[in-house]
Short mmCIF file of C-alpha atoms and ligand atoms in Angstrom, two decimals:
data_model
loop_
_atom_site.label_atom_id
_atom_site.label_comp_id
_atom_site.label_asym_id
_atom_site.label_seq_id
_atom_site.Cartn_x
_atom_site.Cartn_y
_atom_site.Cartn_z
CA MET A 1 44.03 133.07 181.21
CA HIS A 2 43.77 136.84 180.63
CA LYS A 3 42.90 137.83 177.05
CA LEU A 4 43.33 141.31 175.62
CA VAL A 5 42.42 142.83 172.26
CA VAL A 6 45.02 145.45 171.34
CA ILE A 7 43.75 148.26 169.06
CA PRO A 8 46.52 150.84 168.50
CA GLY A 9 44.46 152.91 165.99
CA ASP A 10 46.01 156.04 164.47
CA GLY A 11 48.74 158.57 165.28
CA ILE A 12 50.24 158.40 168.76
CA GLY A 13 47.90 155.51 169.62
CA ARG A 14 50.46 153.29 167.87
CA GLU A 15 53.28 154.75 169.99
CA VAL A 16 51.73 154.62 173.46
CA VAL A 17 49.80 151.34 173.28
CA PRO A 18 52.90 149.06 173.03
CA VAL A 19 54.24 150.55 176.29
CA ALA A 20 51.06 149.63 178.17
CA VAL A 21 51.01 146.16 176.61
CA GLN A 22 54.55 145.58 177.93
CA ALA A 23 53.44 146.65 181.42
CA LEU A 24 50.44 144.29 181.33
CA GLU A 25 52.64 141.43 180.09
CA LYS A 26 54.94 142.01 183.03
CA LEU A 27 52.05 142.02 185.53
CA LEU A 28 50.05 139.18 183.99
CA PRO A 29 52.39 136.37 182.89
CA ASP A 30 49.45 134.44 181.35
CA LEU A 31 48.29 137.39 179.19
CA ARG A 32 47.38 136.52 175.60
CA THR A 33 47.02 139.45 173.21
CA VAL A 34 45.23 139.70 169.86
CA GLU A 35 45.91 142.71 167.63
CA ALA A 36 42.89 144.32 165.93
CA GLU A 37 42.32 147.25 163.61
CA ALA A 38 40.18 150.39 163.86
CA GLY A 39 40.33 154.02 162.83
CA TRP A 40 40.90 156.39 159.96
CA ASP A 41 43.80 154.50 158.33
CA CYS A 42 41.79 151.32 158.59
CA PHE A 43 38.85 153.10 156.87
CA GLN A 44 41.04 154.42 154.09
CA HIS A 45 42.55 151.01 153.38
CA GLY A 46 39.57 148.75 153.98
CA GLY A 47 36.49 150.98 153.66
CA THR A 48 35.39 150.47 157.28
CA ALA A 49 36.50 152.19 160.50
CA VAL A 50 35.80 149.10 162.62
CA PRO A 51 36.03 145.73 160.86
CA ASP A 52 33.70 142.94 162.04
CA ALA A 53 36.78 141.03 163.24
CA THR A 54 37.49 143.78 165.79
CA PHE A 55 33.97 143.67 167.25
CA GLN A 56 34.16 139.87 167.31
CA ALA A 57 37.55 139.82 169.08
CA LEU A 58 36.26 142.19 171.78
CA ARG A 59 33.13 140.10 172.32
CA GLU A 60 35.28 136.97 172.66
CA CYS A 61 38.04 138.41 174.90
CA GLY A 62 35.95 140.84 176.97
CA ALA A 63 38.91 143.21 177.44
CA GLY A 64 40.57 145.67 175.08
CA LEU A 65 43.18 148.40 175.02
CA PHE A 66 42.49 151.18 172.53
CA GLY A 67 45.01 153.90 171.58
CA ALA A 68 43.31 156.71 169.67
CA VAL A 69 41.83 157.32 166.24
CA SER A 70 41.67 160.30 163.94
CA SER A 71 38.39 161.66 162.63
CA PRO A 72 38.34 164.33 159.95
CA ALA A 73 36.84 167.53 161.38
CA SER A 74 37.12 169.69 158.28
CA GLN A 75 34.35 167.97 156.30
CA ARG A 76 31.89 165.10 156.60
CA VAL A 77 33.21 161.93 154.96
CA PRO A 78 30.37 159.75 153.63
CA GLY A 79 30.43 156.31 155.25
CA TYR A 80 32.87 157.27 158.00
CA ARG A 81 31.86 157.39 161.65
CA SER A 82 34.40 157.62 164.47
CA ALA A 83 35.67 154.15 165.34
CA ILE A 84 35.55 154.69 169.09
CA LEU A 85 31.92 155.89 168.92
CA GLN A 86 30.98 152.80 166.92
CA LEU A 87 32.70 150.55 169.46
CA ARG A 88 31.02 152.26 172.42
CA GLN A 89 27.55 152.15 170.88
CA THR A 90 27.60 148.75 169.21
CA LEU A 91 29.12 146.96 172.19
CA GLN A 92 26.92 148.94 174.64
CA LEU A 93 29.91 150.22 176.61
CA ASN A 94 27.45 152.36 178.50
CA ALA A 95 29.73 154.09 181.01
CA ASN A 96 33.08 155.84 180.72
CA LEU A 97 35.14 156.10 183.88
CA ARG A 98 37.60 159.00 183.98
CA PRO A 99 39.60 159.43 187.19
CA VAL A 100 41.49 162.69 187.77
CA ARG A 101 44.13 162.98 190.49
CA SER A 102 47.20 164.99 191.32
CA TRP A 103 50.59 163.44 190.51
CA PRO A 104 53.97 164.51 191.90
CA GLY A 105 56.07 166.74 189.67
CA VAL A 106 53.45 167.27 186.95
CA SER A 107 50.20 168.42 188.58
CA PRO A 108 49.62 172.16 188.95
CA ARG A 109 47.86 171.53 192.29
CA PRO A 110 48.10 168.82 194.97
CA GLY A 111 45.14 167.06 196.58
CA VAL A 112 42.82 166.61 193.59
CA ASP A 113 41.17 163.18 193.52
CA LEU A 114 37.88 162.87 191.66
CA ILE A 115 36.16 160.65 189.12
CA ILE A 116 33.99 161.67 186.19
CA LEU A 117 31.59 158.91 185.18
CA ARG A 118 30.21 159.79 181.78
CA GLU A 119 27.31 158.24 179.89
CA ASN A 120 28.95 156.73 176.85
CA SER A 121 26.38 155.54 174.32
CA GLU A 122 23.77 158.23 173.64
CA GLY A 123 23.09 161.94 174.35
CA LEU A 124 24.34 164.28 171.62
CA TYR A 125 26.54 161.45 170.31
CA SER A 126 23.44 159.65 169.02
CA GLY A 127 24.64 160.10 165.45
CA ARG A 128 21.25 161.61 164.54
CA GLU A 129 22.27 164.75 162.72
CA HIS A 130 20.73 166.10 159.54
CA LEU A 131 20.33 169.19 157.42
CA GLU A 132 16.70 170.27 157.63
CA ALA A 133 17.05 173.07 155.12
CA ASP A 134 19.80 175.19 153.69
CA GLY A 135 21.35 176.86 156.72
CA VAL A 136 19.46 174.74 159.27
CA ALA A 137 21.26 171.73 160.81
CA ILE A 138 19.70 169.57 163.53
CA ALA A 139 21.31 167.19 166.04
CA GLU A 140 19.10 165.00 168.23
CA ARG A 141 20.02 164.43 171.86
CA VAL A 142 18.80 161.00 172.94
CA ILE A 143 18.39 160.20 176.65
CA THR A 144 16.81 156.91 177.68
CA ARG A 145 15.74 155.65 181.08
CA ALA A 146 17.54 152.35 180.43
CA ALA A 147 20.92 153.99 179.77
CA CYS A 148 20.54 156.33 182.77
CA GLU A 149 19.68 153.38 185.02
CA ALA A 150 22.70 151.42 183.82
CA LEU A 151 24.93 154.47 184.38
CA ALA A 152 23.56 155.06 187.88
CA ARG A 153 24.04 151.41 188.84
CA ARG A 154 27.65 151.69 187.69
CA ALA A 155 28.00 154.91 189.70
CA GLN A 156 26.70 153.08 192.75
CA GLU A 157 29.31 150.34 192.26
CA VAL A 158 32.13 152.88 191.80
CA ALA A 159 30.97 154.93 194.80
CA LYS A 160 30.95 151.84 196.98
CA ALA A 161 34.40 150.68 195.91
CA ARG A 162 35.82 154.16 196.44
CA GLN A 163 33.80 154.80 199.62
CA ALA A 164 32.69 158.03 197.98
CA ARG A 165 31.25 160.66 200.29
CA ARG A 166 29.39 162.53 197.55
CA ILE A 167 27.94 161.86 194.10
CA THR A 168 27.27 164.98 192.01
CA LEU A 169 24.81 164.71 189.11
CA VAL A 170 25.84 167.27 186.48
CA HIS A 171 23.16 168.35 183.98
CA LYS A 172 21.36 171.32 182.45
CA ALA A 173 17.77 170.50 183.40
CA ASN A 174 16.85 174.19 183.64
CA VAL A 175 17.19 174.49 179.84
CA LEU A 176 16.68 170.85 178.84
CA PRO A 177 13.93 169.73 181.23
CA LEU A 178 12.93 166.62 179.25
CA THR A 179 16.32 165.09 178.43
CA CYS A 180 18.36 166.33 181.39
CA GLY A 181 15.29 165.97 183.62
CA LEU A 182 14.97 162.28 182.72
CA PHE A 183 18.71 161.83 183.32
CA ARG A 184 18.62 163.54 186.73
CA ASP A 185 15.41 161.90 187.98
CA THR A 186 16.38 158.39 186.85
CA CYS A 187 19.87 158.64 188.37
CA ARG A 188 18.40 159.93 191.63
CA GLU A 189 15.86 157.09 191.80
CA VAL A 190 18.54 154.44 191.40
CA LEU A 191 21.12 156.12 193.66
CA GLU A 192 18.67 156.89 196.44
CA GLY A 193 17.57 153.25 196.45
CA GLU A 194 19.61 150.62 198.19
CA GLY A 195 23.38 150.67 198.30
CA TRP A 196 26.21 152.92 199.32
CA ALA A 197 24.94 155.91 201.27
CA ALA A 198 26.81 158.75 199.64
CA GLU A 199 25.33 162.24 199.62
CA ILE A 200 23.54 162.86 196.29
CA ASP A 201 24.15 166.35 195.06
CA GLU A 202 23.49 168.10 191.72
CA CYS A 203 25.06 170.95 189.80
CA LEU A 204 24.27 172.67 186.49
CA VAL A 205 27.02 171.99 183.97
CA ASP A 206 28.15 175.60 183.53
CA LEU A 207 28.66 176.04 187.27
CA ALA A 208 30.32 172.61 187.44
CA ALA A 209 32.90 173.85 184.91
CA LEU A 210 33.68 176.87 187.09
CA ARG A 211 33.90 174.75 190.25
CA LEU A 212 36.23 172.29 188.54
CA VAL A 213 38.56 175.22 187.88
CA GLU A 214 38.17 177.03 191.21
CA GLN A 215 37.80 174.20 193.67
CA PRO A 216 38.28 170.70 192.18
CA GLU A 217 38.50 169.25 195.72
CA ALA A 218 34.75 169.94 196.06
CA PHE A 219 34.05 166.96 193.79
CA ASP A 220 34.28 163.27 194.56
CA LEU A 221 32.26 161.34 191.94
CA ILE A 222 30.66 163.30 189.08
CA VAL A 223 27.98 161.50 187.05
CA THR A 224 26.95 163.17 183.81
CA THR A 225 25.75 162.83 180.24
CA ASN A 226 27.93 162.09 177.22
CA LEU A 227 28.97 165.48 175.80
CA PHE A 228 29.15 167.23 179.19
CA GLY A 229 31.41 164.44 180.44
CA ASP A 230 33.60 164.69 177.35
CA ILE A 231 34.17 168.41 177.84
CA LEU A 232 34.52 168.39 181.63
CA SER A 233 37.00 165.50 181.57
CA ASP A 234 39.42 167.32 179.26
CA LEU A 235 39.10 170.37 181.51
CA ALA A 236 39.66 168.34 184.69
CA SER A 237 42.66 166.52 183.16
CA HIS A 238 44.55 169.78 183.67
CA TRP A 239 44.79 168.93 187.37
CA SER A 240 46.50 165.61 186.58
CA GLY A 241 49.11 167.32 184.48
CA GLY A 242 47.27 167.34 181.14
CA LEU A 243 45.92 164.95 178.53
CA GLY A 244 49.12 162.90 178.58
CA LEU A 245 48.11 161.71 182.08
CA ALA A 246 44.35 161.24 181.69
CA PRO A 247 43.08 157.62 181.59
CA SER A 248 39.64 156.19 180.89
CA LEU A 249 37.71 152.94 180.82
CA ASN A 250 34.77 152.30 178.46
CA TRP A 251 32.67 149.85 180.38
CA GLY A 252 29.48 147.86 180.06
CA ASN A 253 27.76 144.65 179.08
CA GLY A 254 30.64 142.45 180.31
CA ILE A 255 33.23 144.24 178.15
CA ALA A 256 35.84 146.80 179.22
CA LEU A 257 37.87 148.85 176.76
CA ALA A 258 40.67 150.92 178.27
CA GLU A 259 41.49 154.11 176.38
CA PRO A 260 43.51 157.25 177.11
CA VAL A 261 41.29 160.36 177.07
CA HIS A 262 43.49 162.01 174.43
CA GLY A 263 43.17 161.65 170.66
CA SER A 264 45.67 160.72 167.95
CA ALA A 265 47.63 164.01 168.41
CA PRO A 266 48.69 164.50 164.77
CA ASP A 267 50.77 167.52 165.85
CA ILE A 268 53.27 165.28 167.68
CA ALA A 269 52.69 161.86 166.06
CA GLY A 270 55.95 160.27 164.96
CA SER A 271 58.09 162.69 166.99
CA GLY A 272 58.60 160.52 170.09
CA ARG A 273 57.02 163.19 172.30
CA ALA A 274 53.82 161.31 173.20
CA ASN A 275 53.46 160.64 176.91
CA PRO A 276 52.48 156.97 177.47
CA ILE A 277 51.24 157.52 181.06
CA ALA A 278 47.56 158.06 180.13
CA THR A 279 47.57 154.66 178.43
CA LEU A 280 49.46 152.97 181.27
CA LEU A 281 46.92 154.34 183.77
CA SER A 282 44.09 153.14 181.51
CA ALA A 283 45.61 149.66 181.67
CA ALA A 284 45.54 149.99 185.48
CA LEU A 285 41.78 150.68 185.27
CA LEU A 286 41.36 147.46 183.30
CA LEU A 287 43.27 145.58 186.00
CA ARG A 288 41.24 147.10 188.84
CA HIS A 289 37.73 147.13 187.44
CA HIS A 290 37.58 144.40 184.81
CA TRP A 291 40.07 141.77 185.91
CA GLN A 292 39.41 142.51 189.60
CA GLN A 293 43.13 142.79 190.35
CA PRO A 294 43.31 145.91 192.56
CA GLY A 295 46.74 144.90 193.87
CA LEU A 296 48.24 144.81 190.36
CA ALA A 297 46.49 148.07 189.43
CA LYS A 298 48.03 149.71 192.48
CA ARG A 299 51.47 148.34 191.55
CA LEU A 300 51.24 149.96 188.13
CA GLU A 301 50.01 153.28 189.58
CA THR A 302 52.77 153.21 192.19
CA ALA A 303 55.37 152.67 189.45
CA VAL A 304 53.98 155.76 187.66
CA GLU A 305 54.09 157.73 190.91
CA THR A 306 57.65 156.62 191.73
CA PHE A 307 58.82 157.64 188.27
CA LEU A 308 57.06 161.01 188.44
CA ARG A 309 58.37 161.77 191.92
CA GLU A 310 61.92 161.47 190.57
CA GLU A 311 61.54 162.63 186.98
CA GLY A 312 58.17 164.41 186.79
CA LYS A 313 59.63 167.85 186.19
CA ALA A 314 62.01 166.71 183.44
CA ASP A 315 61.28 167.36 179.75
CA PHE A 316 62.42 164.40 177.68
CA GLY A 317 61.50 166.05 174.36
CA PHE A 318 61.72 163.65 171.42
CA GLU A 319 62.55 160.75 173.76
CA THR A 320 59.48 161.11 175.99
CA THR A 321 57.66 157.91 174.95
CA GLN A 322 60.83 155.85 175.27
CA VAL A 323 62.30 157.31 178.47
CA VAL A 324 59.00 157.57 180.36
CA GLY A 325 57.96 154.09 179.22
CA GLN A 326 61.28 152.47 180.16
CA GLY A 327 61.42 154.34 183.47
CA ILE A 328 57.98 153.14 184.53
CA LEU A 329 58.56 149.57 183.34
CA ALA A 330 61.79 149.54 185.36
CA ALA A 331 59.92 150.77 188.46
CA LEU A 332 57.28 148.01 188.11
P1 NAI B 1 44.30 165.33 170.97
O1 NAI B 1 43.91 164.80 172.30
O2 NAI B 1 44.75 164.36 169.97
O3 NAI B 1 45.47 166.43 171.19
C1 NAI B 1 45.26 167.64 171.90
C2 NAI B 1 46.62 168.23 172.34
O4 NAI B 1 47.17 167.44 173.40
C3 NAI B 1 47.65 168.20 171.22
O5 NAI B 1 48.46 169.37 171.30
C4 NAI B 1 48.47 166.97 171.52
O6 NAI B 1 49.80 167.04 171.05
C5 NAI B 1 48.43 166.91 173.04
N1 NAI B 1 48.48 165.51 173.51
C6 NAI B 1 47.47 164.61 173.42
N2 NAI B 1 47.88 163.44 173.92
C7 NAI B 1 49.16 163.60 174.33
C8 NAI B 1 50.13 162.73 174.93
N3 NAI B 1 49.86 161.44 175.22
N4 NAI B 1 51.35 163.22 175.19
C9 NAI B 1 51.64 164.50 174.93
N5 NAI B 1 50.77 165.37 174.37
C10 NAI B 1 49.55 164.92 174.07
O7 NAI B 1 43.04 166.17 170.43
P2 NAI B 1 42.82 166.91 169.03
O8 NAI B 1 44.09 167.53 168.56
O9 NAI B 1 41.64 167.74 169.25
O10 NAI B 1 42.38 165.77 168.01
C11 NAI B 1 43.29 165.08 167.15
C12 NAI B 1 42.57 163.91 166.49
O11 NAI B 1 42.22 162.95 167.48
C13 NAI B 1 41.27 164.30 165.78
O12 NAI B 1 41.22 163.58 164.57
C14 NAI B 1 40.19 163.84 166.74
O13 NAI B 1 39.00 163.48 166.08
C15 NAI B 1 40.83 162.65 167.37
N6 NAI B 1 40.33 162.33 168.72
C16 NAI B 1 40.18 161.02 169.01
C17 NAI B 1 39.81 160.60 170.27
C18 NAI B 1 39.73 159.15 170.52
O14 NAI B 1 40.22 158.35 169.75
N7 NAI B 1 39.13 158.73 171.61
C19 NAI B 1 39.56 161.58 171.35
C20 NAI B 1 39.82 162.95 170.95
C21 NAI B 1 40.19 163.30 169.69
MG1 MG B 2 37.27 163.98 174.45
#
């Protein structure tokens, strides 16, 4: 039996997640879902952004589908820490897989097909931030050999499955020789050991940003640290057709949590304009990588492609979630 924890979260998370659950129910007749809470609303009502029951459900089921959560950016809220960061760190979801490819009708450029594999549990997201003095704020960037090794082993697995020709390590070791140096050297050691013989390349993060704009075809599998991966994956999502088409999988320690790259989009929440494709494609990642059902993953991606080939250029306005969702479910 396939078990799935469903965490809609805040904003458009609640609108796009039900579409992907319907698709998974259609593909996996034995699917059993458990709904769980997380996010800003959850914090405001219950005083915690991720209740123990949510952690427990994920540990028991091993698979989850997460929508998006809101985090206040205007001021620090005592006791609040982003729900998705807590889930990634507590459950040791050490890697975040973010594929970017061209889709018919919506992509500004054909032929892009790359993956960003981002470290997901440390780096500048360590949560270690403090005020040292008035006007002096410090954030600590944590890089550990153990997390880099786990990330590189995952990269090896992804490279093998994809028959990747090149793995590009993206860092800033010229300015951060200790942290980025440890990342680069550890990844190289693991990747140059046994396994898939892809070319191991490296690129400083600023140049990687330019190359992703100028020549995205130059990349195959990018492996990078947490914040760099966060920024580069939003940038690269442009080639897919934007954040509404960018999927991800938080992955590690026997648990996989699928999650669209986008946030809770308060500017369009409740309007019906949220595109559910990023979440549908995240569900496909769960099928391919966690449940080991590449055939079903392909079926879902083909349904997305079929829909976009016919309707990709259309603007469905306030009916986007409904029309796109129904169109893809019908093509499944
Ligand atoms: P966002 O990703 O929510 O939205 C950025 C822009 O993209 C907005 O104009 C939005 O309307 C559009 N957009 C996003 N997803 C879309 C979709 N599926 N269909 C159509 N348009 C879409 O990022 P933003 O505005 O910076 O953050 C909003 C909130 O989300 C913040 O509270 C932030 O902390 C949170 N956030 C949460 C994330 C998560 O849960 N993993 C990730 C990023 C942001
Ligand atoms: Mg992001």
